[in-house]
Amino acid sequence: MMGPAHSLSGAAAWLGVGAATAAAGHPMPWPVILVGALICAGAALAPDLDHKAATISRAFGPVSRGLCEIVDKLSYAAYKGTRKQGDPRRSGGHRTLTHTWLWAVLIGAGSAAVAIMGGRWGVLVILFVHMVLAIEGLLWRAARGSSSDILVWLLAATSAWILAGVLDKPGNGSDWLFTDQHQYLWLGLPVVLGALVHDIGDALTVSGCPILWPIPLGRKRWYPIGPPKVMRFRAGSWIELKVLMPVFILLGGVGCAAALNVI
């Protein structure tokens, strides 16, 4: 899928989690709902860091472009080093290492560690990075073009600072789901969820997605998981734009209302 659909699906997924936790008797404070949805929307773009044309590869200028090249080479090396006889030969690392459950768990655990060990500045870094990506994904029309980059970064930095201050207030969710000794540990959860939702979205497209790596399936270790081919679509097709994106918006709205106990 394309960036906007990925971001919408990520936000909708976290709002769905909010609805589920509210139904289970452990509701999220409203700042957790908001921040989690934004982080999940941003994290749903992150697996495409292995593709130089992706939104995330240009979101942070030369830094993300350079990181994209490194991740692409790392992903390709992982593919070459672990492929089985049934896995086809390929020339790049797109839709390999960063599109797996293992990568999602590792990146989420890393984010949680940064939040805990880095204190407020660690939280601000996580919020800023994912806020930039969320803005690029959810407001893609307004964020297009290199001339808007600085405005996006300023908006993300300001939003991160304000939201971090809101979360810090008692009862607003810094210790949601965990104890006071593990404040902000939950920040890793929307990161994991966003990456997994991205992978599931890509699995619906023609190429599929090797979500289960390194678990082998038959003669393949990089088996492209997906529904029957007749049910798949091309990234950016009318199905994604006219059907899936409106569905994500609708589901997100319902999930938000349920998470806030409005319905």
Coordinates of C-alpha atoms in Angstrom, one line a residue:
M1 CA 0.0 0.0 0.0
M2 CA 1.0 3.6 -0.3
G3 CA 1.9 5.9 2.6
P4 CA -1.5 7.6 3.3
A5 CA -3.3 4.3 3.5
H6 CA -0.6 2.8 5.7
S7 CA -0.9 5.8 8.1
L8 CA -4.6 5.7 8.2
S9 CA -4.6 1.9 8.9
G10 CA -2.1 2.5 11.7
A11 CA -4.2 5.2 13.4
A12 CA -7.3 3.0 13.0
A13 CA -5.5 0.0 14.5
W14 CA -4.5 1.9 17.7
L15 CA -8.0 3.4 18.1
G16 CA -9.3 -0.2 17.8
V17 CA -7.0 -1.2 20.6
G18 CA -8.3 1.7 22.6
A19 CA -11.9 0.4 22.1
A20 CA -10.8 -3.1 23.1
T21 CA -9.1 -1.9 26.3
A22 CA -12.1 0.2 27.2
A23 CA -14.4 -2.8 26.7
A24 CA -12.0 -4.9 28.9
G25 CA -12.3 -2.4 31.8
H26 CA -8.8 -0.8 31.3
P27 CA -9.6 2.4 29.3
M28 CA -6.8 4.6 27.9
P29 CA -6.6 8.2 29.1
W30 CA -7.4 10.5 26.2
P31 CA -3.8 11.6 25.8
V32 CA -2.8 7.9 25.3
I33 CA -5.5 7.5 22.7
L34 CA -4.3 10.6 20.8
V35 CA -0.5 10.0 21.1
G36 CA -0.8 6.3 20.5
A37 CA -2.8 6.9 17.3
L38 CA -0.3 9.4 16.0
I39 CA 2.7 7.2 16.8
C40 CA 1.0 4.2 15.2
A41 CA 0.2 6.2 12.1
G42 CA 3.9 7.2 11.9
A43 CA 5.2 3.8 12.7
A44 CA 3.0 2.3 9.9
L45 CA 5.4 4.1 7.4
A46 CA 8.6 3.0 9.0
P47 CA 9.1 -0.5 7.4
D48 CA 9.5 1.3 4.0
L49 CA 12.9 2.6 5.2
D50 CA 14.3 0.0 2.8
H51 CA 12.9 1.9 -0.2
K52 CA 14.5 5.1 -1.5
A53 CA 11.2 6.4 -3.0
A54 CA 9.2 5.9 0.2
T55 CA 7.8 8.7 2.3
I56 CA 10.1 7.9 5.3
S57 CA 13.2 7.9 3.2
R58 CA 12.7 11.6 2.3
A59 CA 11.0 12.7 5.6
F60 CA 14.2 13.7 7.4
G61 CA 16.3 14.9 4.4
P62 CA 19.8 13.6 4.0
V63 CA 19.7 11.8 7.3
S64 CA 16.8 9.5 6.3
R65 CA 18.1 9.1 2.7
G66 CA 21.4 7.9 4.0
L67 CA 19.8 5.6 6.6
C68 CA 17.6 4.3 3.8
E69 CA 20.6 3.2 1.8
I70 CA 22.1 1.5 4.9
V71 CA 18.9 -0.4 5.7
D72 CA 18.4 -1.4 2.1
K73 CA 21.9 -3.0 2.0
L74 CA 21.4 -4.6 5.4
S75 CA 18.1 -6.0 4.3
Y76 CA 19.5 -7.4 1.1
A77 CA 22.4 -9.0 3.0
A78 CA 19.9 -10.6 5.4
Y79 CA 17.9 -11.9 2.4
K80 CA 21.0 -13.3 0.6
G81 CA 22.3 -14.9 3.8
T82 CA 19.2 -16.7 4.8
R83 CA 17.3 -17.5 1.6
K84 CA 16.4 -21.1 0.8
Q85 CA 16.3 -22.8 -2.5
G86 CA 12.7 -21.8 -3.1
D87 CA 13.3 -18.1 -2.5
P88 CA 13.9 -16.2 -5.8
R89 CA 17.0 -14.2 -6.5
R90 CA 16.6 -10.4 -6.1
S91 CA 18.7 -7.3 -6.5
G92 CA 17.5 -5.1 -3.6
G93 CA 16.3 -5.3 0.0
H94 CA 12.8 -3.8 -0.3
R95 CA 10.1 -5.8 1.4
T96 CA 12.5 -8.1 3.2
L97 CA 14.0 -7.6 6.7
T98 CA 12.0 -4.5 7.7
H99 CA 8.7 -6.2 6.7
T100 CA 8.8 -9.0 9.2
W101 CA 7.3 -9.6 12.7
L102 CA 10.8 -9.9 14.1
W103 CA 11.8 -6.4 12.9
A104 CA 8.5 -5.0 14.3
V105 CA 9.2 -6.5 17.7
L106 CA 12.8 -5.3 17.8
I107 CA 12.0 -1.8 16.7
G108 CA 9.2 -1.6 19.3
A109 CA 11.4 -2.9 22.1
G110 CA 14.1 -0.4 21.0
S111 CA 11.6 2.5 21.2
A112 CA 10.4 1.4 24.7
A113 CA 14.1 1.2 25.8
V114 CA 14.8 4.7 24.5
A115 CA 11.7 6.1 26.3
I116 CA 12.7 4.5 29.6
M117 CA 16.4 5.1 29.6
G118 CA 16.3 8.5 27.8
G119 CA 13.7 10.0 30.1
R120 CA 11.9 13.0 28.8
W121 CA 14.4 13.6 26.0
G122 CA 14.0 10.0 24.9
V123 CA 10.2 10.4 24.8
L124 CA 10.6 13.6 22.8
V125 CA 12.7 11.9 20.2
I126 CA 10.2 9.1 19.8
L127 CA 7.3 11.6 19.5
F128 CA 9.1 13.9 17.1
V129 CA 10.2 11.1 14.7
H130 CA 6.7 9.5 14.6
M131 CA 5.0 12.9 14.5
V132 CA 6.9 13.8 11.4
L133 CA 5.9 10.6 9.8
A134 CA 2.3 10.9 10.9
I135 CA 2.1 14.4 9.4
E136 CA 3.7 13.2 6.1
G137 CA 1.3 10.2 6.0
L138 CA -2.0 11.7 7.2
L139 CA -1.6 15.2 5.6
W140 CA 0.2 14.0 2.5
R141 CA -1.3 16.7 0.2
A142 CA -0.2 19.6 2.4
A143 CA 3.2 18.0 3.2
R144 CA 4.3 17.4 -0.4
G145 CA 7.4 19.0 -1.7
S146 CA 10.8 19.7 -0.2
S147 CA 9.8 23.3 0.6
S148 CA 7.4 22.0 3.3
D149 CA 10.0 19.9 5.2
I150 CA 11.0 22.6 7.7
L151 CA 7.4 23.4 8.4
V152 CA 6.6 19.7 9.0
W153 CA 9.6 19.4 11.4
L154 CA 8.6 22.5 13.3
L155 CA 5.0 21.3 13.6
A156 CA 6.2 17.9 14.8
A157 CA 8.6 19.3 17.3
T158 CA 6.0 21.7 18.7
S159 CA 3.4 18.9 18.9
A160 CA 5.9 16.5 20.5
W161 CA 6.8 19.1 23.2
I162 CA 3.1 19.9 24.0
L163 CA 2.0 16.2 24.0
A164 CA 4.9 15.2 26.2
G165 CA 3.9 17.9 28.7
V166 CA 0.3 16.7 28.7
L167 CA 1.3 13.0 29.2
D168 CA 3.5 14.0 32.2
K169 CA 0.6 15.3 34.2
P170 CA -0.8 12.9 36.8
G171 CA -3.5 10.6 35.4
N172 CA -2.8 11.5 31.8
G173 CA -1.1 8.2 30.9
S174 CA 2.7 8.3 31.3
D175 CA 2.2 5.1 33.4
W176 CA -0.7 3.6 31.4
L177 CA -0.8 -0.2 31.5
F178 CA 2.5 -0.3 33.6
T179 CA 3.7 1.0 37.0
D180 CA 5.3 4.3 37.8
Q181 CA 8.7 2.5 37.6
H182 CA 8.1 1.8 34.0
Q183 CA 6.7 5.1 32.7
Y184 CA 6.3 5.3 28.9
L185 CA 7.1 1.6 28.5
W186 CA 3.8 1.5 26.5
L187 CA 5.2 3.7 23.8
G188 CA 6.7 0.6 22.2
L189 CA 3.3 -0.9 21.7
P190 CA 2.0 1.5 18.9
V191 CA 5.4 1.2 17.2
V192 CA 5.1 -2.6 17.1
L193 CA 1.5 -2.4 16.0
G194 CA 2.2 0.2 13.3
A195 CA 4.9 -2.0 11.8
L196 CA 2.7 -5.1 11.8
V197 CA -0.2 -3.2 10.3
H198 CA 2.1 -2.0 7.5
D199 CA 3.1 -5.6 6.8
I200 CA -0.5 -6.8 6.8
G201 CA -1.4 -4.0 4.4
D202 CA 1.5 -5.0 2.0
A203 CA 0.4 -8.6 2.3
L204 CA -2.8 -7.6 0.6
T205 CA -1.0 -6.4 -2.5
V206 CA 0.2 -8.4 -5.5
S207 CA 3.7 -9.1 -4.1
G208 CA 2.7 -10.2 -0.7
C209 CA 4.9 -9.8 2.4
P210 CA 7.3 -12.1 4.2
I211 CA 5.9 -11.4 7.6
L212 CA 6.8 -14.7 9.2
W213 CA 10.6 -14.6 8.5
P214 CA 12.8 -16.3 9.7
I215 CA 10.2 -19.1 10.1
P216 CA 10.5 -21.2 6.9
L217 CA 7.4 -22.4 5.0
G218 CA 8.3 -25.3 2.7
R219 CA 11.2 -24.4 0.5
K220 CA 11.0 -20.7 1.3
R221 CA 12.2 -18.7 4.2
W222 CA 11.0 -15.4 2.7
Y223 CA 7.5 -16.7 1.9
P224 CA 5.3 -13.8 0.7
I225 CA 2.2 -14.1 2.9
G226 CA -1.0 -12.9 1.4
P227 CA -4.6 -13.8 0.5
P228 CA -5.5 -15.7 -2.7
K229 CA -4.2 -13.8 -5.7
V230 CA -7.6 -13.0 -7.0
M231 CA -8.2 -10.9 -3.8
R232 CA -4.9 -8.9 -4.0
F233 CA -4.6 -5.5 -5.6
R234 CA -1.8 -3.2 -6.8
A235 CA -0.4 -0.5 -4.5
G236 CA -2.1 2.8 -5.2
S237 CA -5.0 1.2 -7.1
W238 CA -8.6 2.4 -6.9
I239 CA -9.4 -0.3 -4.3
E240 CA -6.9 1.2 -1.9
L241 CA -7.9 4.8 -2.6
K242 CA -11.7 4.5 -3.0
V243 CA -12.4 1.5 -0.7
L244 CA -9.8 0.8 1.9
M245 CA -8.9 4.4 2.9
P246 CA -12.6 5.3 3.6
V247 CA -13.0 2.1 5.5
F248 CA -9.9 2.9 7.7
I249 CA -11.4 6.4 8.4
L250 CA -14.8 4.9 9.4
L251 CA -13.2 2.2 11.6
G252 CA -10.9 4.8 13.2
G253 CA -13.9 7.0 14.0
V254 CA -15.9 4.1 15.5
G255 CA -12.8 2.9 17.5
C256 CA -12.2 6.4 18.8
A257 CA -15.8 6.8 19.9
A258 CA -15.7 3.5 21.7
A259 CA -12.3 4.2 23.3
L260 CA -13.7 7.4 24.7
N261 CA -16.9 5.6 25.9
V262 CA -19.1 7.8 23.6
I263 CA -20.7 4.7 22.2

